PDB file of C-alpha atoms in Angstrom:
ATOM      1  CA  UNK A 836      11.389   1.313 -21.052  1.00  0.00           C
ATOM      2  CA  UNK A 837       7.634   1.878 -22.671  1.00  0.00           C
ATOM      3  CA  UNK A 838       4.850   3.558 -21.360  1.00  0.00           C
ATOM      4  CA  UNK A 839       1.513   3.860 -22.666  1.00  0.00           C
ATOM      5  CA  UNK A 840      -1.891   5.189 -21.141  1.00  0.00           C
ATOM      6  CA  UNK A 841      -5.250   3.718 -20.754  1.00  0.00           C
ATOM      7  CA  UNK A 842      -8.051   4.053 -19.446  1.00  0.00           C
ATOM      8  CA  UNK A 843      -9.867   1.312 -17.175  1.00  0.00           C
ATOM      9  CA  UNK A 844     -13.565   1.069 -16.276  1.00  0.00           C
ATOM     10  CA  UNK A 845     -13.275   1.205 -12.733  1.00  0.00           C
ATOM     11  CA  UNK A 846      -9.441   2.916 -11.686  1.00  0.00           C
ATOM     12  CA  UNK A 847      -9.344   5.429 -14.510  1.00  0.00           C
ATOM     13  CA  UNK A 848      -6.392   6.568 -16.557  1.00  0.00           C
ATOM     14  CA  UNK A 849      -4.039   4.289 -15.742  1.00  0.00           C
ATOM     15  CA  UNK A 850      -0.328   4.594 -17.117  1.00  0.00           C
ATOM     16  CA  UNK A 851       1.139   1.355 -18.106  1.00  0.00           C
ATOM     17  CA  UNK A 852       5.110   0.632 -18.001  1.00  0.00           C
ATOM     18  CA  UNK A 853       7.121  -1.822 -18.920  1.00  0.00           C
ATOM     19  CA  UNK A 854      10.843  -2.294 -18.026  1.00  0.00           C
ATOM     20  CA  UNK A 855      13.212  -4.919 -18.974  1.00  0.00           C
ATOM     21  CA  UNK A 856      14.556  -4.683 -14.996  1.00  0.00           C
ATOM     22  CA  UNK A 857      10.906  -5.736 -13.595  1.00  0.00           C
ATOM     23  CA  UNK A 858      10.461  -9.323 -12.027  1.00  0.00           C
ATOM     24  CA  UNK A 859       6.980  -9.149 -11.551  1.00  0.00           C
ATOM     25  CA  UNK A 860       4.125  -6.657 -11.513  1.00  0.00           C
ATOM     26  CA  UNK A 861       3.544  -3.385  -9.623  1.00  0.00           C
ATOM     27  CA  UNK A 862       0.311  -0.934  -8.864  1.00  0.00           C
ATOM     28  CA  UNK A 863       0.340   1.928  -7.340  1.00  0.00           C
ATOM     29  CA  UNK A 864      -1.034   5.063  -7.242  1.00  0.00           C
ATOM     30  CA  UNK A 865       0.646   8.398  -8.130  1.00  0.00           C
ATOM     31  CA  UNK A 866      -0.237  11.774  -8.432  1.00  0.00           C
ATOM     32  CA  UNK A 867      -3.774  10.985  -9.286  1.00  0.00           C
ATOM     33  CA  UNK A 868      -3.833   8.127 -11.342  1.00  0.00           C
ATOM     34  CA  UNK A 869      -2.594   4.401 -11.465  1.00  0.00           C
ATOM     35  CA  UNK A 870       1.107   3.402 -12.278  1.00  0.00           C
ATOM     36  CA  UNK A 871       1.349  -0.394 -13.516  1.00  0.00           C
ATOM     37  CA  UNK A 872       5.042  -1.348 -14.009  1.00  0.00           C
ATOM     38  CA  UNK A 873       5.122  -4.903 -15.649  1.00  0.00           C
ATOM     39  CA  UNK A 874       7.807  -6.815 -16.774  1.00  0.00           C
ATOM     40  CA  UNK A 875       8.501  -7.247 -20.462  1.00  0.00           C
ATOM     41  CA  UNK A 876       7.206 -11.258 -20.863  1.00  0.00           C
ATOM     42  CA  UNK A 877       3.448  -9.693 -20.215  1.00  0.00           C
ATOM     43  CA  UNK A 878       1.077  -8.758 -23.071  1.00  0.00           C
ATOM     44  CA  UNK A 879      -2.186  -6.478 -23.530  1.00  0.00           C
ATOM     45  CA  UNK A 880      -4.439  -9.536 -21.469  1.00  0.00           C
ATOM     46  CA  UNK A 881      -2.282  -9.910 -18.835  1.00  0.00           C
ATOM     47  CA  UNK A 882      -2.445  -5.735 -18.055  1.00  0.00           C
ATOM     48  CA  UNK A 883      -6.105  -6.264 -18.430  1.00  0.00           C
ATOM     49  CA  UNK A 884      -6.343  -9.270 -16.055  1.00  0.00           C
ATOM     50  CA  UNK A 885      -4.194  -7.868 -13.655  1.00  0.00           C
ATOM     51  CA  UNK A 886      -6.288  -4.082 -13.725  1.00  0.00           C
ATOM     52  CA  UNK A 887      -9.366  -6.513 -12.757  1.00  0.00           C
ATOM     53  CA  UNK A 888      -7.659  -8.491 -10.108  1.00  0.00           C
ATOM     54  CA  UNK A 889      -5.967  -5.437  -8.222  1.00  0.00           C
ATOM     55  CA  UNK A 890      -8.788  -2.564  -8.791  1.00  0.00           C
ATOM     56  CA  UNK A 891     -10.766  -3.761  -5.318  1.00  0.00           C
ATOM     57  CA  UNK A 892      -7.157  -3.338  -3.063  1.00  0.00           C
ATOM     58  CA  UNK A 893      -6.247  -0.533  -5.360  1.00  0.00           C
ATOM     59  CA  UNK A 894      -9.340   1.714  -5.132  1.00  0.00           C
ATOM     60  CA  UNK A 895      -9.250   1.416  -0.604  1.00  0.00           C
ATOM     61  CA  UNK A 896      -5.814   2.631  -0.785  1.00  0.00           C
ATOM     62  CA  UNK A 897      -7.307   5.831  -3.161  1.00  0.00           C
ATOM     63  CA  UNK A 898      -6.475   8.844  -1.982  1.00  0.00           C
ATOM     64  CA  UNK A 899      -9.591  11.016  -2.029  1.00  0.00           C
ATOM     65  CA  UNK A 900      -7.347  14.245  -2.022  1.00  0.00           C
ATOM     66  CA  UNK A 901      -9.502  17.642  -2.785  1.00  0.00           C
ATOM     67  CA  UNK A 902      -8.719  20.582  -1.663  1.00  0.00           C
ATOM     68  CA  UNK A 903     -10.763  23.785  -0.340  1.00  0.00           C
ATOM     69  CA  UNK A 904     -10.751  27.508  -0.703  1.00  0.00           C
ATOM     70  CA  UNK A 905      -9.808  28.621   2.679  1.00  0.00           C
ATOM     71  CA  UNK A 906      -8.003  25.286   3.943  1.00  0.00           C
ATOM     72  CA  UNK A 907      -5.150  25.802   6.304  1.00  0.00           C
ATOM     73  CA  UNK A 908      -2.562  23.222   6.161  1.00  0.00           C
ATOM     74  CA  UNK A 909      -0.079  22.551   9.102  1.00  0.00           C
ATOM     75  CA  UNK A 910       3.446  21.492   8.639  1.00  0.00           C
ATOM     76  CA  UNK A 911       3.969  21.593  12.317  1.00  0.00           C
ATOM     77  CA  UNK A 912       6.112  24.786  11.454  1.00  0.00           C
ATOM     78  CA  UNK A 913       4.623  26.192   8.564  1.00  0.00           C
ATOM     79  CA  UNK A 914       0.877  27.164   7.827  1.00  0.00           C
ATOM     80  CA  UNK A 915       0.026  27.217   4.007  1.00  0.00           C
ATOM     81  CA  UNK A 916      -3.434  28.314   3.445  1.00  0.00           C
ATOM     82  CA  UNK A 917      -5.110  28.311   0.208  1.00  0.00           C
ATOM     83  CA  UNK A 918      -7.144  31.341  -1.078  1.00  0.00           C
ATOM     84  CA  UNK A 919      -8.689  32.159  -4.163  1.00  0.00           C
ATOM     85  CA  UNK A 920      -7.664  34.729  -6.866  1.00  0.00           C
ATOM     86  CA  UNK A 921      -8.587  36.470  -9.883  1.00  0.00           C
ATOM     87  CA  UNK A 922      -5.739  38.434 -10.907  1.00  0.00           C
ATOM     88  CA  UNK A 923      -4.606  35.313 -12.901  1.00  0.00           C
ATOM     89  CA  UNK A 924      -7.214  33.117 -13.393  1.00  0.00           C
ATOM     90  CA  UNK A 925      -5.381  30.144 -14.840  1.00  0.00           C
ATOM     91  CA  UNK A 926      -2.955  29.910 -12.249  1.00  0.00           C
ATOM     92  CA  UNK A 927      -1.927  29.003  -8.912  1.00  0.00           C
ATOM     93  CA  UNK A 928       0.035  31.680  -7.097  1.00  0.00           C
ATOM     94  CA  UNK A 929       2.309  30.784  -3.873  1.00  0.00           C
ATOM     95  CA  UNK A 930       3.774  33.737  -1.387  1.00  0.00           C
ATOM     96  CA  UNK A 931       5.781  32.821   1.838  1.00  0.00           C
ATOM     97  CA  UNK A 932       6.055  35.355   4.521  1.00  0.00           C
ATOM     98  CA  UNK A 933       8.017  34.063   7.890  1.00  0.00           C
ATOM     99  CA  UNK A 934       6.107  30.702   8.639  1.00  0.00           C
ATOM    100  CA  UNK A 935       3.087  31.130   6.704  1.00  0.00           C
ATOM    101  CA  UNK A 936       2.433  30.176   2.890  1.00  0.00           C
ATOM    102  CA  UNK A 937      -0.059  31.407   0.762  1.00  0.00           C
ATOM    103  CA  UNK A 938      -1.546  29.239  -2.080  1.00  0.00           C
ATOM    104  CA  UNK A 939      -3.388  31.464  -4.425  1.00  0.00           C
ATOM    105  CA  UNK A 940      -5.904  29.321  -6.736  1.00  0.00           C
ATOM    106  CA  UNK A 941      -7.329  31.171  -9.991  1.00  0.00           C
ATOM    107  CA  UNK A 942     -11.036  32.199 -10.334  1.00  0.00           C
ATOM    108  CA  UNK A 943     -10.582  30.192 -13.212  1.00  0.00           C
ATOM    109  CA  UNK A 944      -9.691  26.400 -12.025  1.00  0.00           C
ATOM    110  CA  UNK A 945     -12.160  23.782 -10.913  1.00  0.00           C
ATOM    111  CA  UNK A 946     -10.599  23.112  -7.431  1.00  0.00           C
ATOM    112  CA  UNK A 947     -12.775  19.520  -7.677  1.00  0.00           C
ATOM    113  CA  UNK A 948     -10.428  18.648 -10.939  1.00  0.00           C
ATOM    114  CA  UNK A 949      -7.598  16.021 -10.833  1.00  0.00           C
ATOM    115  CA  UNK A 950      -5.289  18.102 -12.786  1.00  0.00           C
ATOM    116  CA  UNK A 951      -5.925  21.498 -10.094  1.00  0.00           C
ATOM    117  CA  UNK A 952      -4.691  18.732  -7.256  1.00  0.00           C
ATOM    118  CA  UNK A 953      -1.756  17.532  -8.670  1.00  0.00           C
ATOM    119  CA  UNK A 954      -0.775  21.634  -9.313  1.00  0.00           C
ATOM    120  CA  UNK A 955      -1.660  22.073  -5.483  1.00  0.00           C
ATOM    121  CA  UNK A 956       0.250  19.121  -4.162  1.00  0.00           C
ATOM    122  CA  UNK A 957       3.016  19.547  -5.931  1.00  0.00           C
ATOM    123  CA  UNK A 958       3.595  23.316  -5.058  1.00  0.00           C
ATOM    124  CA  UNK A 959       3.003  21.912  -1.459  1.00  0.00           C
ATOM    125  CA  UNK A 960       6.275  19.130  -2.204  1.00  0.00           C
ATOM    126  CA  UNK A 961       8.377  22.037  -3.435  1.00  0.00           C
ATOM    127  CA  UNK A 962       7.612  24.079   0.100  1.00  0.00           C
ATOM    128  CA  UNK A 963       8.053  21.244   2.246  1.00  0.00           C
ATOM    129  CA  UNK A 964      10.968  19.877   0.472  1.00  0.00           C
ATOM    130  CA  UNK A 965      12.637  23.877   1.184  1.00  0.00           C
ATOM    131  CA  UNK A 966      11.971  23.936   4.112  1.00  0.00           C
ATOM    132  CA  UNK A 967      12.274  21.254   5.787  1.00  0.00           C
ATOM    133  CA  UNK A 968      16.045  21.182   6.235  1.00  0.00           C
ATOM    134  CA  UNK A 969      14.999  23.665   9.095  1.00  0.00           C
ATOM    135  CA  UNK A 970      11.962  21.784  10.151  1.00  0.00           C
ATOM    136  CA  UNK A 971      13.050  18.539  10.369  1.00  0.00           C
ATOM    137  CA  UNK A 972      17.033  17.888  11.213  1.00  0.00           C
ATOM    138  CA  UNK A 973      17.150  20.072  14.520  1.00  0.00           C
ATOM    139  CA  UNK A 974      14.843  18.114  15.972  1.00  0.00           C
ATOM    140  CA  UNK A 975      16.085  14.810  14.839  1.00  0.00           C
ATOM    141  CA  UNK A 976      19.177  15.447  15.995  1.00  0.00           C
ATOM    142  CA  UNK A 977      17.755  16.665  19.788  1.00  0.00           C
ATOM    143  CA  UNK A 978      16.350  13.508  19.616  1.00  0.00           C
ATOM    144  CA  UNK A 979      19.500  11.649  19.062  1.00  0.00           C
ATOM    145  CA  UNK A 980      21.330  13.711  21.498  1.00  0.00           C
ATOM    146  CA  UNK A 981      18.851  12.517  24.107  1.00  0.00           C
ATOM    147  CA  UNK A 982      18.808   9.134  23.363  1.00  0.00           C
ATOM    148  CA  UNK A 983      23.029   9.035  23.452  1.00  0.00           C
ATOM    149  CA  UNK A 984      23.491   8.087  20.143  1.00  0.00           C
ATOM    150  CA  UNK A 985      25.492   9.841  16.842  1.00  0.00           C
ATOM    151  CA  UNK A 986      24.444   9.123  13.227  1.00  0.00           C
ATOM    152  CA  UNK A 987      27.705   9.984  10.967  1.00  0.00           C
ATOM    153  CA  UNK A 988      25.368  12.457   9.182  1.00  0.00           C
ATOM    154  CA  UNK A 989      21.867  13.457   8.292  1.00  0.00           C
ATOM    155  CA  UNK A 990      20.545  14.243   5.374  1.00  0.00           C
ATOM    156  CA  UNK A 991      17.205  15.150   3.448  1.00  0.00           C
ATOM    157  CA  UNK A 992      15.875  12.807   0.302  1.00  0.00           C
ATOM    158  CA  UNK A 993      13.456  13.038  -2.100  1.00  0.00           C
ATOM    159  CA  UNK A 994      10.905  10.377  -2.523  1.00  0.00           C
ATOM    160  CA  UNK A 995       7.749   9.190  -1.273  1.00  0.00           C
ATOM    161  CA  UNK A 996       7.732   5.776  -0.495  1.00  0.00           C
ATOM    162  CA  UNK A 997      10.690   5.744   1.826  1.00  0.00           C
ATOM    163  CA  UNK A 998      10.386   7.701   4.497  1.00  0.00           C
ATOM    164  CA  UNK A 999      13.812   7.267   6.296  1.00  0.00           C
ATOM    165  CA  UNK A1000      16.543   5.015   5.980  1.00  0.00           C
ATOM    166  CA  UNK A1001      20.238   4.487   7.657  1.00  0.00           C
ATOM    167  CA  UNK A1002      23.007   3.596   5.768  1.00  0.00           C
ATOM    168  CA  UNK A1003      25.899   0.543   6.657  1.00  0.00           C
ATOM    169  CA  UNK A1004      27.737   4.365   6.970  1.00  0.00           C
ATOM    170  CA  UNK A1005      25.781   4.799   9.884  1.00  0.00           C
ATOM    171  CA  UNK A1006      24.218   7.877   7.599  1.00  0.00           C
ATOM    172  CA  UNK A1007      20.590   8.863   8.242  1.00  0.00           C
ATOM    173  CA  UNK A1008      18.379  10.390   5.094  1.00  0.00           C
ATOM    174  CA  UNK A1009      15.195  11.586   6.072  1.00  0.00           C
ATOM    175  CA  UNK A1010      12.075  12.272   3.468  1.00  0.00           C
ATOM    176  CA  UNK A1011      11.138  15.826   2.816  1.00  0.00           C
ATOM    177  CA  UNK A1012       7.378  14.328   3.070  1.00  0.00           C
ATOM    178  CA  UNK A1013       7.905  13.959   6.710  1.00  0.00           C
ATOM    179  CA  UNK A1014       7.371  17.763   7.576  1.00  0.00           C
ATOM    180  CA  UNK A1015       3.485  16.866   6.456  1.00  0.00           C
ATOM    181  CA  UNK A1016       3.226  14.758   9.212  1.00  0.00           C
ATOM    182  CA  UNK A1017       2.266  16.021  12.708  1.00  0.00           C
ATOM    183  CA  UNK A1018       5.280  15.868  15.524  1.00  0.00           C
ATOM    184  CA  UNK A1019       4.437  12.693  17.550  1.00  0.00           C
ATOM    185  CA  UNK A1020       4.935  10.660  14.191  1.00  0.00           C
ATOM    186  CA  UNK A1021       7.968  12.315  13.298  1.00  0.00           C
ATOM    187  CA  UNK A1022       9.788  11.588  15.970  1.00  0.00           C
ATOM    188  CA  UNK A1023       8.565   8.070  15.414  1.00  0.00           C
ATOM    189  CA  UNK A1024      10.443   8.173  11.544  1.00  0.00           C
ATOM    190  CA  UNK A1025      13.714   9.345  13.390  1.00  0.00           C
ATOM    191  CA  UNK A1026      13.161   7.017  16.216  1.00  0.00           C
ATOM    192  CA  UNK A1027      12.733   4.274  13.906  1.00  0.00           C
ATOM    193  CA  UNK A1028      16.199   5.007  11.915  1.00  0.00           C
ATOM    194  CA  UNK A1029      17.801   5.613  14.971  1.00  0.00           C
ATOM    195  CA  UNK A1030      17.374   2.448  16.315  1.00  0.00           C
ATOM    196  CA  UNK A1031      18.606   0.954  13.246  1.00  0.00           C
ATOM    197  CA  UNK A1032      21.961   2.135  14.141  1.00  0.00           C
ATOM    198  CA  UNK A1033      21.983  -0.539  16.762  1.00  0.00           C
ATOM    199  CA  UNK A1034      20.361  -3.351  14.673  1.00  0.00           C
ATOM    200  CA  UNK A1035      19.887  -2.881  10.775  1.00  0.00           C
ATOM    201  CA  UNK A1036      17.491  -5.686  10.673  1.00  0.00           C
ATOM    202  CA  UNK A1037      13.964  -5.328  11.802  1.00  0.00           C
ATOM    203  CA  UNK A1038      14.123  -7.978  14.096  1.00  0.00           C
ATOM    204  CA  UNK A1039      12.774  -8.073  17.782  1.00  0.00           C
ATOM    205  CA  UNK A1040      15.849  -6.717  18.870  1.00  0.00           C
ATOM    206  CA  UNK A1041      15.486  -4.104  16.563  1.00  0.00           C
ATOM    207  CA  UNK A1042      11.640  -3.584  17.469  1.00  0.00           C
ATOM    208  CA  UNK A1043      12.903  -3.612  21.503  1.00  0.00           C
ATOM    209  CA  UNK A1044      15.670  -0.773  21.231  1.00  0.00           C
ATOM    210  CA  UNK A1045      12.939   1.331  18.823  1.00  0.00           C
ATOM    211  CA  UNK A1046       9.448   0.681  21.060  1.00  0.00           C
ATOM    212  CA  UNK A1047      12.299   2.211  24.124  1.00  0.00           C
ATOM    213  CA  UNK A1048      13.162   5.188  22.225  1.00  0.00           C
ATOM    214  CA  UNK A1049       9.132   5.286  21.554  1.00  0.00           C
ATOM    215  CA  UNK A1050       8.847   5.374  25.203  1.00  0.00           C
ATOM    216  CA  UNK A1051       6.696   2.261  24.771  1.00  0.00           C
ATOM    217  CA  UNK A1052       4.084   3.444  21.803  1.00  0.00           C
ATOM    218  CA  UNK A1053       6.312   1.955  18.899  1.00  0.00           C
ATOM    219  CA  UNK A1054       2.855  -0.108  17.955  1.00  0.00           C
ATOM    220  CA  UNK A1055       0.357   2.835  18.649  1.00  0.00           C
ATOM    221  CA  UNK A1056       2.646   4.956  16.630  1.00  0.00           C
ATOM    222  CA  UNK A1057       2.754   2.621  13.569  1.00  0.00           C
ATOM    223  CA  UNK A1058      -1.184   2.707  13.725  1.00  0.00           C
ATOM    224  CA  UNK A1059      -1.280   6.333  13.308  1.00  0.00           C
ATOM    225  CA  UNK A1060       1.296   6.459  10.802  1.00  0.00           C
ATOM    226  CA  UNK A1061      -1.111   4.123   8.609  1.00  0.00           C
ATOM    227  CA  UNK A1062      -3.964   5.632   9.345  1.00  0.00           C
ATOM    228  CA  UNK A1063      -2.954   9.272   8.999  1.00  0.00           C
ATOM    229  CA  UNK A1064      -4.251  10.830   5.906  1.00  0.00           C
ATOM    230  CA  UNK A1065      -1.690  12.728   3.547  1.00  0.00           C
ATOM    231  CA  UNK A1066      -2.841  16.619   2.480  1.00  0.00           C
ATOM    232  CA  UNK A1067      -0.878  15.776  -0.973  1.00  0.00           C
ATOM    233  CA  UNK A1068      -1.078  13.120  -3.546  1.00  0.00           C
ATOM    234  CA  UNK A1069       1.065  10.236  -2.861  1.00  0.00           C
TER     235      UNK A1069
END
């Protein structure tokens, strides 16, 4: 596996990747910048070509993530709010007490820089992925209880792109990522992989047993999950 950087005229840095596994090739963006995974029979025109073609779809799925001194953010549990500082200036100080967090940004960093985000979202990641073992399986497994149905077990993953899954085991692995979201569309992740237990596929079956469980707002849930608007870089 290679990587490289480079910078494009209209996405930016863009970090360029090429693996012998990859089939064809991938954009996306992560923690600030485009990813481009290409397979290994590409050369420097085809990145190029392939920047130009996917920059328009690319740049509407951007996400314009800054944050603000005094911004509270809500993890339907925990509050982290984000202050300002001067004891260190270069640095971003987090605090916990009970169910609030406490982001402290230096004096010193440009809150509108790239690199001052991707320090802020990922301190954000390493609260929510703590906590939300507390946060997240209690209530998924309420909602399983209510429905009448028993995963073998649950568990919490890492990752962003997934954000649930059930195994042929009959195991369910939720995304720490979730505990951004607010409750409605949780329950619409656990909803989702609980209905799986019943039909693995997502066929119309599958979409009937998981629209019930949604007491009827599996579509008006999938809206808002696409539309909702992530407080880190994803």
């Amino acid at each position: 596996m290679k990587s490289a950087l480079i910078t494009h005229p209209q996405l930016g840095t863009v970090k360029i990747t090429m693996r012998s596994s990859a089939r064809r090739i991938i954009a996306r963006w992560k923690d600030g910048i485009v990813h481009l995974t290409l397979p290994p029979t590409c050369n420097g025109e085809d990145v190029i070509r392939s920047l130009d073609a996917l920059a328009p779809r690319l740049l509407k799925r951007r996400n314009e993530l800054i944050y603000r001194e005094g911004q509270v953010i809500d993890m339907a549990g925990i509050s982290v709010a984000i202050t300002r500082q001067s004891v260190k200036p270069d640095r971003v100080l987090a605090s916990m007490r009970g169910d609030k967090a406490f982001l402290e940004v230096g004096s010193g960093i440009n809150l509108d820089d790239i690199a001052a985000t991707r320090t802020i979202s990922g301190i954000l990641c390493r609260i929510a992925e703590k906590a939300s073992p507390e946060l997240l399986l209690p209530r998924a497994m309420q909602l399983a209880r209510e429905i009448g149905v028993t995963p073998a077990s649950w568990h919490i993953m890492r990752g962003f792109r997934t954000l649930g899954k059930c195994t042929s085991r009959r195991e369910i692995h939720l995304s720490y990522v979730i505990a951004f979201l607010p409750q409605d569309l949780r329950d619409y992740i656990v909803w989702h992989e609980l209905a799986h237990l019943s039909e693995m596929s997502h066929s119309p079956r599958f979409h009937a047993i998981c629209d019930r469980y949604c007491q009827g707002r599996e579509k008006q849930l999938i809206a808002a999950l696409h539309a909702f608007r992530w407080p880190i870089l994803k």
